[in-house]
mmCIF file of N, CA and C in Angstrom:
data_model
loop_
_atom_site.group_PDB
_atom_site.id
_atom_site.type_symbol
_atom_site.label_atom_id
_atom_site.label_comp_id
_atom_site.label_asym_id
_atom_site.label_seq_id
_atom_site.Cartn_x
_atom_site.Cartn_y
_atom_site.Cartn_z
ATOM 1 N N UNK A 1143 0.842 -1.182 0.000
ATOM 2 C CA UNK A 1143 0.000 0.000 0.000
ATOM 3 C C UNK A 1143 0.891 1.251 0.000
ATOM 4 N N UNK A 1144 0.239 2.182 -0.962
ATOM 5 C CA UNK A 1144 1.051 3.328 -0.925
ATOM 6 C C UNK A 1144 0.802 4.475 0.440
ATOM 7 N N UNK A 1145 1.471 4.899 0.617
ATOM 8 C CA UNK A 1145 1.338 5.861 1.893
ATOM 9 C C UNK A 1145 0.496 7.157 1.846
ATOM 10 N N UNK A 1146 -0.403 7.253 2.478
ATOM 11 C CA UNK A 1146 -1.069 8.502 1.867
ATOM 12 C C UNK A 1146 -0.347 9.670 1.674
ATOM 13 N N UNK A 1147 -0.470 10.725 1.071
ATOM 14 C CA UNK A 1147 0.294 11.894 0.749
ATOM 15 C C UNK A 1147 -0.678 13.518 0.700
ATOM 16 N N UNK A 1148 0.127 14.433 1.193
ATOM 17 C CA UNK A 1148 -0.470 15.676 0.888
ATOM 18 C C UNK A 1148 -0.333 16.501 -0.420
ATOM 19 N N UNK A 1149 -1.506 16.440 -1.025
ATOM 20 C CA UNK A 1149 -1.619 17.034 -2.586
ATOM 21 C C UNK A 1149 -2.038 18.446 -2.645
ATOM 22 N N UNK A 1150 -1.107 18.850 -2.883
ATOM 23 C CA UNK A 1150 -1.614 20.719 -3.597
ATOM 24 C C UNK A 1150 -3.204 21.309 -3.941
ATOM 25 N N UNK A 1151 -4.053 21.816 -3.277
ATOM 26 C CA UNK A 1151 -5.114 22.247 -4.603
ATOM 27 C C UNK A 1151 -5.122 22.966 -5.753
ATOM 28 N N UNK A 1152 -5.830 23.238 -6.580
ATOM 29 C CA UNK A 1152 -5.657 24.137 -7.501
ATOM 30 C C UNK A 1152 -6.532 24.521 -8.087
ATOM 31 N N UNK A 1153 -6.885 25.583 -8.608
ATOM 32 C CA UNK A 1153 -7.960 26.384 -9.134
ATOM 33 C C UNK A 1153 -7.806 26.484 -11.013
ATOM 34 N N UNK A 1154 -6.605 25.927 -11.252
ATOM 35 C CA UNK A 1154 -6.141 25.409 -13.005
ATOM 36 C C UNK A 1154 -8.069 25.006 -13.603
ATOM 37 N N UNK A 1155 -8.156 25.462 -14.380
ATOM 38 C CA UNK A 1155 -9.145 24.822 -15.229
ATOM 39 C C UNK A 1155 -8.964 23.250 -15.535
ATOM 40 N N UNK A 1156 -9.684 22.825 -15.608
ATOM 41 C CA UNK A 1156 -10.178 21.323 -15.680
ATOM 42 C C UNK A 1156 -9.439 20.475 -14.557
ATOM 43 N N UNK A 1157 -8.517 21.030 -13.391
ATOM 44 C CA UNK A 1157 -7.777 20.288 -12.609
ATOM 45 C C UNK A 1157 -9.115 19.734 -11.341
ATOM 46 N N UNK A 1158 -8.924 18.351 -11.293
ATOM 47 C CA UNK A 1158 -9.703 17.753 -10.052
ATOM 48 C C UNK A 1158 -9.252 16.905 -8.877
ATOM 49 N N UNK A 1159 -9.777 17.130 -8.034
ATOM 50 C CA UNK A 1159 -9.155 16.680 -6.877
ATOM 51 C C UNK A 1159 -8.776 15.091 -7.132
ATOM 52 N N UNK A 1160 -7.971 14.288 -6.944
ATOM 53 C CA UNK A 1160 -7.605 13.080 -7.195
ATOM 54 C C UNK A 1160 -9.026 12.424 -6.349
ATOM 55 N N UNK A 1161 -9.007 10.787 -6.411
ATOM 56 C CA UNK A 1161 -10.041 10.274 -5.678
ATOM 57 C C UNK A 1161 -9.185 9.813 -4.344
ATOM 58 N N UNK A 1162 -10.021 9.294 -3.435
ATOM 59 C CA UNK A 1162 -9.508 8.526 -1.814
ATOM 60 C C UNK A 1162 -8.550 10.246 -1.534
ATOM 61 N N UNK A 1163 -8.787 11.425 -1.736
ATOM 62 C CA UNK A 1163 -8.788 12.246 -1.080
ATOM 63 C C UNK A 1163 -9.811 13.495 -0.665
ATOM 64 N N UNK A 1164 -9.255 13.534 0.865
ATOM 65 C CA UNK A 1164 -10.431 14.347 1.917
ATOM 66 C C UNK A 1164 -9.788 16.156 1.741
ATOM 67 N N UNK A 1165 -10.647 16.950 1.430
ATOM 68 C CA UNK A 1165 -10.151 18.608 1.342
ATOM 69 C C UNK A 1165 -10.188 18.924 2.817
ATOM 70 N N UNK A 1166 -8.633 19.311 3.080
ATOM 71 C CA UNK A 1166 -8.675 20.368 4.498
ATOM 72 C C UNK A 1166 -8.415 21.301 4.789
ATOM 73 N N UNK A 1167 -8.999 22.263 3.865
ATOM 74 C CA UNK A 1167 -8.836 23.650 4.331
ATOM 75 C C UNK A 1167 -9.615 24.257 5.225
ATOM 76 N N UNK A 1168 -9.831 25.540 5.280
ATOM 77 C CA UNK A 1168 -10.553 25.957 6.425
ATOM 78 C C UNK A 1168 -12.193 25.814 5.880
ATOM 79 N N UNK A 1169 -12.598 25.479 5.098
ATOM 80 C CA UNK A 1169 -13.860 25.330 4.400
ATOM 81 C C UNK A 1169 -14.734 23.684 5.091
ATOM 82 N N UNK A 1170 -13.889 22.936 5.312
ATOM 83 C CA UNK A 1170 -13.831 22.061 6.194
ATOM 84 C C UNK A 1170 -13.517 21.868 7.863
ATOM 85 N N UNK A 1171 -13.683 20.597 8.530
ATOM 86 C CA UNK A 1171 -13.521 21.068 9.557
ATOM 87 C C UNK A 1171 -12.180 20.541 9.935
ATOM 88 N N UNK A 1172 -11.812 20.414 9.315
ATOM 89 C CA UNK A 1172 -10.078 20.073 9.369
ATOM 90 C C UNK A 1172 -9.280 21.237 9.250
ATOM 91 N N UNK A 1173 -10.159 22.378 8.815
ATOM 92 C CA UNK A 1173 -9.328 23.547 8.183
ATOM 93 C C UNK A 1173 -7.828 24.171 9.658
ATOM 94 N N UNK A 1174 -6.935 24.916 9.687
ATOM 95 C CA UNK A 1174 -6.142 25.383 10.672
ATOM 96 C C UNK A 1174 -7.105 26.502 10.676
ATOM 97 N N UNK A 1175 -7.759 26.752 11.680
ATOM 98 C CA UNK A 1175 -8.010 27.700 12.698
ATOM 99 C C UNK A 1175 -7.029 28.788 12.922
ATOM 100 N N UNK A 1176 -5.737 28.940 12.888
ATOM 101 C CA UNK A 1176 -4.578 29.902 12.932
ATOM 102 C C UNK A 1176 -4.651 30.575 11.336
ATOM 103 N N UNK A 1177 -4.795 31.042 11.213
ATOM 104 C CA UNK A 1177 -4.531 31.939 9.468
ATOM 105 C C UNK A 1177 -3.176 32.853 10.188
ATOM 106 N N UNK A 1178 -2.371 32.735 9.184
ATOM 107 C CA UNK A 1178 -1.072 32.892 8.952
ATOM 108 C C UNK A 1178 -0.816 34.890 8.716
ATOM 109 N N UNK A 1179 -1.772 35.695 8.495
ATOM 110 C CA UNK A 1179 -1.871 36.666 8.562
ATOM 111 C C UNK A 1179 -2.378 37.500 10.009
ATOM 112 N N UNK A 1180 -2.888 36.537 10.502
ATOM 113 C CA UNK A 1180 -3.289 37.098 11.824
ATOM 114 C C UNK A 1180 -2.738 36.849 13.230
ATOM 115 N N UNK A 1181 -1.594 35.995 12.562
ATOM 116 C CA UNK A 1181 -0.320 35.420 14.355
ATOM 117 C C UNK A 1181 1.048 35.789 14.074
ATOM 118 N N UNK A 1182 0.818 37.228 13.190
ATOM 119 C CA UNK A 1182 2.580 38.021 13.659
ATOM 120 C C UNK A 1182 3.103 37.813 14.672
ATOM 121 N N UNK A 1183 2.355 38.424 16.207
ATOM 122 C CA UNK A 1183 3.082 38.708 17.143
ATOM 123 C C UNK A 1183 2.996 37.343 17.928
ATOM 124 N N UNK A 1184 2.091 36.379 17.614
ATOM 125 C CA UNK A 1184 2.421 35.274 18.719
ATOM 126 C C UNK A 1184 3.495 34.389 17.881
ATOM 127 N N UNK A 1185 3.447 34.399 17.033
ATOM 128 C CA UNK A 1185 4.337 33.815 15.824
ATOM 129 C C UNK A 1185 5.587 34.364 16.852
ATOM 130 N N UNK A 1186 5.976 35.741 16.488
ATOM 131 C CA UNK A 1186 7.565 36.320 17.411
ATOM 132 C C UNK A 1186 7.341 35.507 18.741
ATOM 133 N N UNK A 1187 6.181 35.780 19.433
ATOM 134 C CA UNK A 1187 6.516 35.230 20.570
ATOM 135 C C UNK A 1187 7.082 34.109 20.756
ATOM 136 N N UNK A 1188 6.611 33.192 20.245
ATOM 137 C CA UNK A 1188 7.015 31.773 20.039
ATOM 138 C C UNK A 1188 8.181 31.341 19.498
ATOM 139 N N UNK A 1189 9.003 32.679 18.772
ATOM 140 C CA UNK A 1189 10.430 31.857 18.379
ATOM 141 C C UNK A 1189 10.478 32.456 17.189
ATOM 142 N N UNK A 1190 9.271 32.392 16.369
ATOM 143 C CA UNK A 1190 9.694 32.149 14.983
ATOM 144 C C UNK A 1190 9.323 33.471 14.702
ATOM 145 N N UNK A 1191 10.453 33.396 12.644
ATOM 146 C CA UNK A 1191 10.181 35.027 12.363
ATOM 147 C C UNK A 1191 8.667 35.543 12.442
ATOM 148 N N UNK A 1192 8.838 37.023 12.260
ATOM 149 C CA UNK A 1192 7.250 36.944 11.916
ATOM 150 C C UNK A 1192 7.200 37.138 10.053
ATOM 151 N N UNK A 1193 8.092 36.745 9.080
ATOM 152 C CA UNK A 1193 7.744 36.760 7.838
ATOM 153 C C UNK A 1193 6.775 35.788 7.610
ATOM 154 N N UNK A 1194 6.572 35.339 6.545
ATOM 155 C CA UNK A 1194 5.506 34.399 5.588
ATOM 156 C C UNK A 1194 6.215 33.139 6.037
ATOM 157 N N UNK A 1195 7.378 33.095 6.001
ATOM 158 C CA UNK A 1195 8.112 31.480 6.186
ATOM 159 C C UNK A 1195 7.591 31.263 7.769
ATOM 160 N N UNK A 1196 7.917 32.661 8.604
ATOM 161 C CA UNK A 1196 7.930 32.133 10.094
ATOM 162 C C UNK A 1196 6.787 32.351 10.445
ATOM 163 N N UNK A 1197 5.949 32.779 10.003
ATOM 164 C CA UNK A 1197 4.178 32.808 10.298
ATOM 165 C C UNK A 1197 3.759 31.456 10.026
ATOM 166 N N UNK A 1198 3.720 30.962 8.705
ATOM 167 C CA UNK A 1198 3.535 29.710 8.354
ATOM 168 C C UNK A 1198 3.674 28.578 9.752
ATOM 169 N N UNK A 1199 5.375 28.458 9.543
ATOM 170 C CA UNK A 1199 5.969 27.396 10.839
ATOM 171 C C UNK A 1199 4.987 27.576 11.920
ATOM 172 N N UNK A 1200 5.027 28.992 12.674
ATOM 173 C CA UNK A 1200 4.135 28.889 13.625
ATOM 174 C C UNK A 1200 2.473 28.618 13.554
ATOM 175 N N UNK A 1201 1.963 28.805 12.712
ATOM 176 C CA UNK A 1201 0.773 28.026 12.161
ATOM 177 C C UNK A 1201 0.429 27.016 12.936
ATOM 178 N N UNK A 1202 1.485 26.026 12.094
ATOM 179 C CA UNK A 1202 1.203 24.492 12.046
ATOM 180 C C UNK A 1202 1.789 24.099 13.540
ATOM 181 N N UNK A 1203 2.404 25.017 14.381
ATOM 182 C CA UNK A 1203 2.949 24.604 15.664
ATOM 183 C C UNK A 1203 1.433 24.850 16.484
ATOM 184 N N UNK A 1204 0.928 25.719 16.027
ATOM 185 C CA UNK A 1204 -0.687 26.407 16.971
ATOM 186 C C UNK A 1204 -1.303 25.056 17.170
ATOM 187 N N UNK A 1205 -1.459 24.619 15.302
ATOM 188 C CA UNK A 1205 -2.544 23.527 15.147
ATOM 189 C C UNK A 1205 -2.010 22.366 15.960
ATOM 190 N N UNK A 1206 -0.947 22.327 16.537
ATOM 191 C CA UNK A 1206 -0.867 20.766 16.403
ATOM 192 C C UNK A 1206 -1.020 20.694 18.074
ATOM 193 N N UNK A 1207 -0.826 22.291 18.336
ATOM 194 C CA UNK A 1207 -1.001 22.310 20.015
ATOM 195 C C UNK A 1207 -2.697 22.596 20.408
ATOM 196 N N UNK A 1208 -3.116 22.979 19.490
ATOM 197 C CA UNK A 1208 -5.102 22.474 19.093
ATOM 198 C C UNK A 1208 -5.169 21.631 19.183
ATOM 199 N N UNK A 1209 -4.896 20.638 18.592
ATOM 200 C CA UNK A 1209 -5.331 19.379 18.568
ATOM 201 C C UNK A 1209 -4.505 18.454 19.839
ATOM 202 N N UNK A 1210 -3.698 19.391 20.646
ATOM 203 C CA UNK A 1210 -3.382 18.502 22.001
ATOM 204 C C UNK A 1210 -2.334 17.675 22.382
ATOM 205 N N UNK A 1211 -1.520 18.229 20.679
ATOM 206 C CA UNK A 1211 0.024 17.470 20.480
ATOM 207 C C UNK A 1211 1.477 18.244 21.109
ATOM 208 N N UNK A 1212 2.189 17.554 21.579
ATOM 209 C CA UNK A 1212 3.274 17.892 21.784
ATOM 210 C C UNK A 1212 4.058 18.826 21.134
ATOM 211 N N UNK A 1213 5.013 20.028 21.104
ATOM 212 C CA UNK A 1213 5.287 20.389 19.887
ATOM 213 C C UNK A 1213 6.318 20.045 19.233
ATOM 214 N N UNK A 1214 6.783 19.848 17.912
ATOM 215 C CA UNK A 1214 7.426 18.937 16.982
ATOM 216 C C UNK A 1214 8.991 19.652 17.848
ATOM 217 N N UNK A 1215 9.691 18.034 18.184
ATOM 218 C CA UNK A 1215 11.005 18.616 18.352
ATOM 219 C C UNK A 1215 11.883 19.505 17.411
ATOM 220 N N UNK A 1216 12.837 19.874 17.733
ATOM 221 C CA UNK A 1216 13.684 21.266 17.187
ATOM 222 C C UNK A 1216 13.945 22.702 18.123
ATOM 223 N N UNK A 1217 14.754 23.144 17.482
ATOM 224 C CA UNK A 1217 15.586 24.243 18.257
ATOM 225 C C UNK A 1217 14.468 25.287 19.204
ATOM 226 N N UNK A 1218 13.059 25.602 18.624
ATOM 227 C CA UNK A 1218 11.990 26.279 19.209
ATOM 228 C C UNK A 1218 11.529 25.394 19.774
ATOM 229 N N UNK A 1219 11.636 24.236 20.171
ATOM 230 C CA UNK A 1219 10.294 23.354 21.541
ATOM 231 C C UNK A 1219 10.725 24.210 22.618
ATOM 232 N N UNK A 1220 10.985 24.879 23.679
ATOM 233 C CA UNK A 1220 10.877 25.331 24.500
ATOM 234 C C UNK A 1220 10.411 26.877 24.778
ATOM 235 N N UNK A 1221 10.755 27.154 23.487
ATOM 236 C CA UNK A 1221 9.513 28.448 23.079
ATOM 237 C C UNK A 1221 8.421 28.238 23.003
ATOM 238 N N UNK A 1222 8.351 27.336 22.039
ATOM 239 C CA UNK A 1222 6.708 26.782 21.591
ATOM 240 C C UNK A 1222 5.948 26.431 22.512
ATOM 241 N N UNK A 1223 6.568 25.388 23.458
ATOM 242 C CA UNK A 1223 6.195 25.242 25.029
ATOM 243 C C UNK A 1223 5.680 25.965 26.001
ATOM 244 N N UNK A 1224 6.361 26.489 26.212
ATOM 245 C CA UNK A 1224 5.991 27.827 26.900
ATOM 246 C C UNK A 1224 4.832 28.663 26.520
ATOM 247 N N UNK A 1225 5.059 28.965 25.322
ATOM 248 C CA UNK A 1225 3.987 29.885 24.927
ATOM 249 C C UNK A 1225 2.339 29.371 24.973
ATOM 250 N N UNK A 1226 2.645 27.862 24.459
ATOM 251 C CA UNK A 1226 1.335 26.935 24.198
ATOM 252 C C UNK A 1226 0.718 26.819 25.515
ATOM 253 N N UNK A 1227 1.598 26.574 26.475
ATOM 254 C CA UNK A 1227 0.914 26.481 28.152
ATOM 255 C C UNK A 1227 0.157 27.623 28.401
ATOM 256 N N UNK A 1228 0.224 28.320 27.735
ATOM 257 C CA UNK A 1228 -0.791 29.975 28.230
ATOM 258 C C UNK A 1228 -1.579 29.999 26.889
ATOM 259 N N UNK A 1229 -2.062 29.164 25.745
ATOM 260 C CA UNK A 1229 -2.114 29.309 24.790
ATOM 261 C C UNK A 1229 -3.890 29.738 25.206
ATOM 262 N N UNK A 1230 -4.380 28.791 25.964
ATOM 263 C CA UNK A 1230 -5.756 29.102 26.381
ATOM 264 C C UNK A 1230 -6.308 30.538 27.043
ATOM 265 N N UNK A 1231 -4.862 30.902 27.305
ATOM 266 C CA UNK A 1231 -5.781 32.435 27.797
ATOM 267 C C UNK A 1231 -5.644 33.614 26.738
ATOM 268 N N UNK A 1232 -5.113 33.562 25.538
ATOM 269 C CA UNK A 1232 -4.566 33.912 24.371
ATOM 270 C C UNK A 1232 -6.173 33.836 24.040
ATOM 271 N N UNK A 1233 -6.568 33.010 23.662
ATOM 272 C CA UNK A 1233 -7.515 32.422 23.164
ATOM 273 C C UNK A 1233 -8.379 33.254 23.967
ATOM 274 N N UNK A 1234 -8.859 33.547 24.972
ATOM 275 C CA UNK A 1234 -9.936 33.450 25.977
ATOM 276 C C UNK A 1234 -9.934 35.099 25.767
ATOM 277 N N UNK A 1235 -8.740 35.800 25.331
ATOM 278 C CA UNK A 1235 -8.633 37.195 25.238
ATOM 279 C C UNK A 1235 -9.496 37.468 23.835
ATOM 280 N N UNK A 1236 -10.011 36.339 23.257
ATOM 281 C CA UNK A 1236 -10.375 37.018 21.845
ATOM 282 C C UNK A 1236 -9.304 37.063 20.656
ATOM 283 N N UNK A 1237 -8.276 36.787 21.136
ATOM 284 C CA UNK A 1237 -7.137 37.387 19.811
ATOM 285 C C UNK A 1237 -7.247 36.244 18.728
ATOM 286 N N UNK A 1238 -7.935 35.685 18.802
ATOM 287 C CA UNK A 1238 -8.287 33.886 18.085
ATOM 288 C C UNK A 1238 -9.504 33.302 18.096
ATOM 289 N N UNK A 1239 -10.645 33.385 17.742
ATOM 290 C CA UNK A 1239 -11.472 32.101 17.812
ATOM 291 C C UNK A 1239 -11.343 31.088 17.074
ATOM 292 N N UNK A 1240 -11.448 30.117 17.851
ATOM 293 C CA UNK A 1240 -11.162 28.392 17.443
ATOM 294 C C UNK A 1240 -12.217 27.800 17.726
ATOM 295 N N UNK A 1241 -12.885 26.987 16.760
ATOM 296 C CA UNK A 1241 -14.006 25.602 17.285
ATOM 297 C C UNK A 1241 -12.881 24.942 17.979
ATOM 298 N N UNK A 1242 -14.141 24.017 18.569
ATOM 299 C CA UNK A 1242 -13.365 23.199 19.463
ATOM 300 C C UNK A 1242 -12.487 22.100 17.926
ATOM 301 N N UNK A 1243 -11.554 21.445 18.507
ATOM 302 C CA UNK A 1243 -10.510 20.724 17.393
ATOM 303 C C UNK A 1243 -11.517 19.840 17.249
ATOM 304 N N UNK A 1244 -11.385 18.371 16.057
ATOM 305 C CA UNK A 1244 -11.522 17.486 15.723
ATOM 306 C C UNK A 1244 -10.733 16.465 16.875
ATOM 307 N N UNK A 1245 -11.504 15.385 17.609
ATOM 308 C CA UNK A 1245 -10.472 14.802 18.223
ATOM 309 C C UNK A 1245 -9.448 13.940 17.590
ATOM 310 N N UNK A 1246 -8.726 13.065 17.980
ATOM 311 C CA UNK A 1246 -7.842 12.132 17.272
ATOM 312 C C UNK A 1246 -8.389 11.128 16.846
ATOM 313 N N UNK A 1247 -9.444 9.738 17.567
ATOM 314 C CA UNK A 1247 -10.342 9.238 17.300
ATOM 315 C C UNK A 1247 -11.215 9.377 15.796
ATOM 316 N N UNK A 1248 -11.526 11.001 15.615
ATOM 317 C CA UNK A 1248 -12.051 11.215 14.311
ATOM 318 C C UNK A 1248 -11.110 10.829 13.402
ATOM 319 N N UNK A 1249 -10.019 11.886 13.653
ATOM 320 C CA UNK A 1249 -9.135 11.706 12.524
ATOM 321 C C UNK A 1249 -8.507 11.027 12.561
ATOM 322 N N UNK A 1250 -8.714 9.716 13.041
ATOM 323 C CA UNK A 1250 -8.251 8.479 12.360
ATOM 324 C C UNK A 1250 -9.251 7.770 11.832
ATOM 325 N N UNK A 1251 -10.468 7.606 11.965
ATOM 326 C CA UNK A 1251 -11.110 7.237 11.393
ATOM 327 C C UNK A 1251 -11.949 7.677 10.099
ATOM 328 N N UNK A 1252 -11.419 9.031 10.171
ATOM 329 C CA UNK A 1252 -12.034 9.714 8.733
ATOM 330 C C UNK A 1252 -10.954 9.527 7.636
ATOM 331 N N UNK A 1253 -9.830 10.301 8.187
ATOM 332 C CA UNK A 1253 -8.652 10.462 7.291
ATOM 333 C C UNK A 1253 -7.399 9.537 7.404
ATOM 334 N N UNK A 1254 -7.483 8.015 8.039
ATOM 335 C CA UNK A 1254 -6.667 7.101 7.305
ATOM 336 C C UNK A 1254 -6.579 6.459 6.478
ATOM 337 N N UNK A 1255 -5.353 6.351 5.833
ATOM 338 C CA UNK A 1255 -5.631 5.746 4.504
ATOM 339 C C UNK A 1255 -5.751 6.735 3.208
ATOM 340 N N UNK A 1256 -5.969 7.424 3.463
ATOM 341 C CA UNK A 1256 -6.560 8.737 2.323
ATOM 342 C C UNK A 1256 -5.565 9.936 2.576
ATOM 343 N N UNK A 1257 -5.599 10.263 0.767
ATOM 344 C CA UNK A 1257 -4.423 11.606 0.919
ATOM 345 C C UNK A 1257 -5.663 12.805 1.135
ATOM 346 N N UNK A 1258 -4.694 13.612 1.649
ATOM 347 C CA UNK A 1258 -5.259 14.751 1.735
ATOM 348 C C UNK A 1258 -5.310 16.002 0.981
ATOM 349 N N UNK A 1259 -5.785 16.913 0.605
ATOM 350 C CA UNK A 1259 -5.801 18.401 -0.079
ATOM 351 C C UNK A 1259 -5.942 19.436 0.699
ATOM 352 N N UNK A 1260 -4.785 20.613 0.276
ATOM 353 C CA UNK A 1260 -4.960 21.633 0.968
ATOM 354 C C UNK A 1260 -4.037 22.631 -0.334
ATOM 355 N N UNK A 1261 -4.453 23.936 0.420
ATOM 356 C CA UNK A 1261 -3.992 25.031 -0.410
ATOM 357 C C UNK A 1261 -2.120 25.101 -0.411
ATOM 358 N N UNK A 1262 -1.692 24.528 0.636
ATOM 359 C CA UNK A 1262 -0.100 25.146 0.960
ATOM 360 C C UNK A 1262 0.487 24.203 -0.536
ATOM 361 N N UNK A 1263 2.228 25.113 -0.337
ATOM 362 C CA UNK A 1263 2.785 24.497 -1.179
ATOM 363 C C UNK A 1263 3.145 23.526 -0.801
ATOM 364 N N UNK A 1264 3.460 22.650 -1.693
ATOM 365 C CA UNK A 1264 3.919 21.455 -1.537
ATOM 366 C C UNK A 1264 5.608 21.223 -0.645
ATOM 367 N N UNK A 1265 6.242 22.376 -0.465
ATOM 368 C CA UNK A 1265 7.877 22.401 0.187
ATOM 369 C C UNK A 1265 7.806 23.403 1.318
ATOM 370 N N UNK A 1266 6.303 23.479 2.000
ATOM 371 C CA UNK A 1266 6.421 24.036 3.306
ATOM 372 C C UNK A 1266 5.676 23.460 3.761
ATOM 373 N N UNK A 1267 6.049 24.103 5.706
ATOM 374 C CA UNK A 1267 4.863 23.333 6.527
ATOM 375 C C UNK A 1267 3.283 23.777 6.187
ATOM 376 N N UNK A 1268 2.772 22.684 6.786
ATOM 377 C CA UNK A 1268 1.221 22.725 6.343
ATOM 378 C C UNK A 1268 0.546 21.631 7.477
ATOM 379 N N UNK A 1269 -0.668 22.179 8.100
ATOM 380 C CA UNK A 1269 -1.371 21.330 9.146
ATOM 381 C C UNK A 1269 -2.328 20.158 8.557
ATOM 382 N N UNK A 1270 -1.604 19.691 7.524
ATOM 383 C CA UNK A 1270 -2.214 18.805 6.601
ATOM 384 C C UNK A 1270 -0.867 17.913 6.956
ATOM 385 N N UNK A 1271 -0.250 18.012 7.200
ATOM 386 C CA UNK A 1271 1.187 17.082 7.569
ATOM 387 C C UNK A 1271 0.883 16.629 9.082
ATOM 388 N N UNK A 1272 0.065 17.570 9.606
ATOM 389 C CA UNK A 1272 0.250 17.428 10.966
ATOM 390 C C UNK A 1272 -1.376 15.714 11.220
ATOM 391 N N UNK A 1273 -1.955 15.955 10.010
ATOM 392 C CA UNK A 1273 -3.144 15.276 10.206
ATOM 393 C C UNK A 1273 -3.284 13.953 9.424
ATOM 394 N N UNK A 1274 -1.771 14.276 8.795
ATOM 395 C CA UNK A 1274 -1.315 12.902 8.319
ATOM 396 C C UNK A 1274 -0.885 11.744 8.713
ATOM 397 N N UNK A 1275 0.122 12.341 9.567
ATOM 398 C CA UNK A 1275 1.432 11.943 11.195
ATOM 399 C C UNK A 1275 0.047 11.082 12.024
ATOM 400 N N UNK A 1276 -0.791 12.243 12.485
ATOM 401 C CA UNK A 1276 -2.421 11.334 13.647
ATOM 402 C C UNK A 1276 -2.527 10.361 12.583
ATOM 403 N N UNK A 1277 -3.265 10.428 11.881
ATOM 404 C CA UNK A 1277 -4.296 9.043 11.204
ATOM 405 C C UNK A 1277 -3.535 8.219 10.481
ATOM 406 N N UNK A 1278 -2.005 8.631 10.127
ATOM 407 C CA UNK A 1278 -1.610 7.185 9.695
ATOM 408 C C UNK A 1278 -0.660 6.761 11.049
ATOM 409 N N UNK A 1279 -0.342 6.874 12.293
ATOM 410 C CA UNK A 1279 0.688 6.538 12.694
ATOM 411 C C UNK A 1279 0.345 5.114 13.258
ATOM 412 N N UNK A 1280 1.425 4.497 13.155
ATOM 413 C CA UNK A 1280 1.553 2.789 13.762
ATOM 414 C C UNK A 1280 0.257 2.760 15.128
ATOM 415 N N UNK A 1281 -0.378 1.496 14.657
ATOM 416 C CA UNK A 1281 -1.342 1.276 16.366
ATOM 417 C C UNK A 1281 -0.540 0.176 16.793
ATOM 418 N N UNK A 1282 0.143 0.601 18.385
ATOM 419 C CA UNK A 1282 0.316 -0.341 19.256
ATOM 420 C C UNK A 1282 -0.750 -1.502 19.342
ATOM 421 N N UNK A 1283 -0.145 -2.655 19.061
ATOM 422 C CA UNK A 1283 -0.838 -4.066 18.962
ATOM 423 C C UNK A 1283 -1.232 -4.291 20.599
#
């Protein structure tokens, strides 16, 4: 079996979504809740630049601390850490509304096995990687 994979969308004329894939953008409920234009300053807070590259990164660090994950080792886990432990009162200030996440349970049962679609490029982070990692990872026997 091939491994599922994250596929580009595209708005190309006659281009269609491949089949055995689920769309997760924010139009869905898979979408990241963080939009990348609106977490400059927690983005800095957290470590990363606040350009397009380091907005992005911090993105997919928000989502994955939404959904209740650890944050991905590397040189910022103890930024990211930090910041995420107060992440709920961030939140509670208004500077963010978030539905509540999808639990893990779902997304393994919706989205294993199946590639996914989203808008990012294909050679950056994207919380479509992050929802790949949940629903395909090894089940302890």
């Amino acid at each position: 079996m091939i491994a599922p994979v994250r596929i580009q969308l595209r708005r190309a004329a006659g281009w269609r979504m491949p089949r055995n894939t689920v769309k997760v953008d924010r139009s869905t409920k898979w979408g990241n809740p963080f939009r990348v234009k609106d977490i400059v300053w927690l983005a800095v807070a957290m470590g990363f630049r606040g350009d397009l590259a380091g907005r992005r990164a911090a993105a997919v660090e928000l989502h994955r601390r939404w959904l209740g994950l650890p944050p991905k080792d590397g040189p910022m886990r103890s930024a990211v850490q930090g910041v995420a432990t107060n992440i709920q009162i961030l939140l509670n200030g208004n500077t963010i509304e978030c539905p509540a996440p999808p639990t893990i349970a779902e997304i393994v049962a919706e989205l294993r096995g199946k590639d996914i679609g989203c808008w990012c490029g294909a050679d950056g982070p994207c919380h479509g990687d992050t929802l790949l990692e949940i629903a395909n990872r090894e089940v302890a026997a």
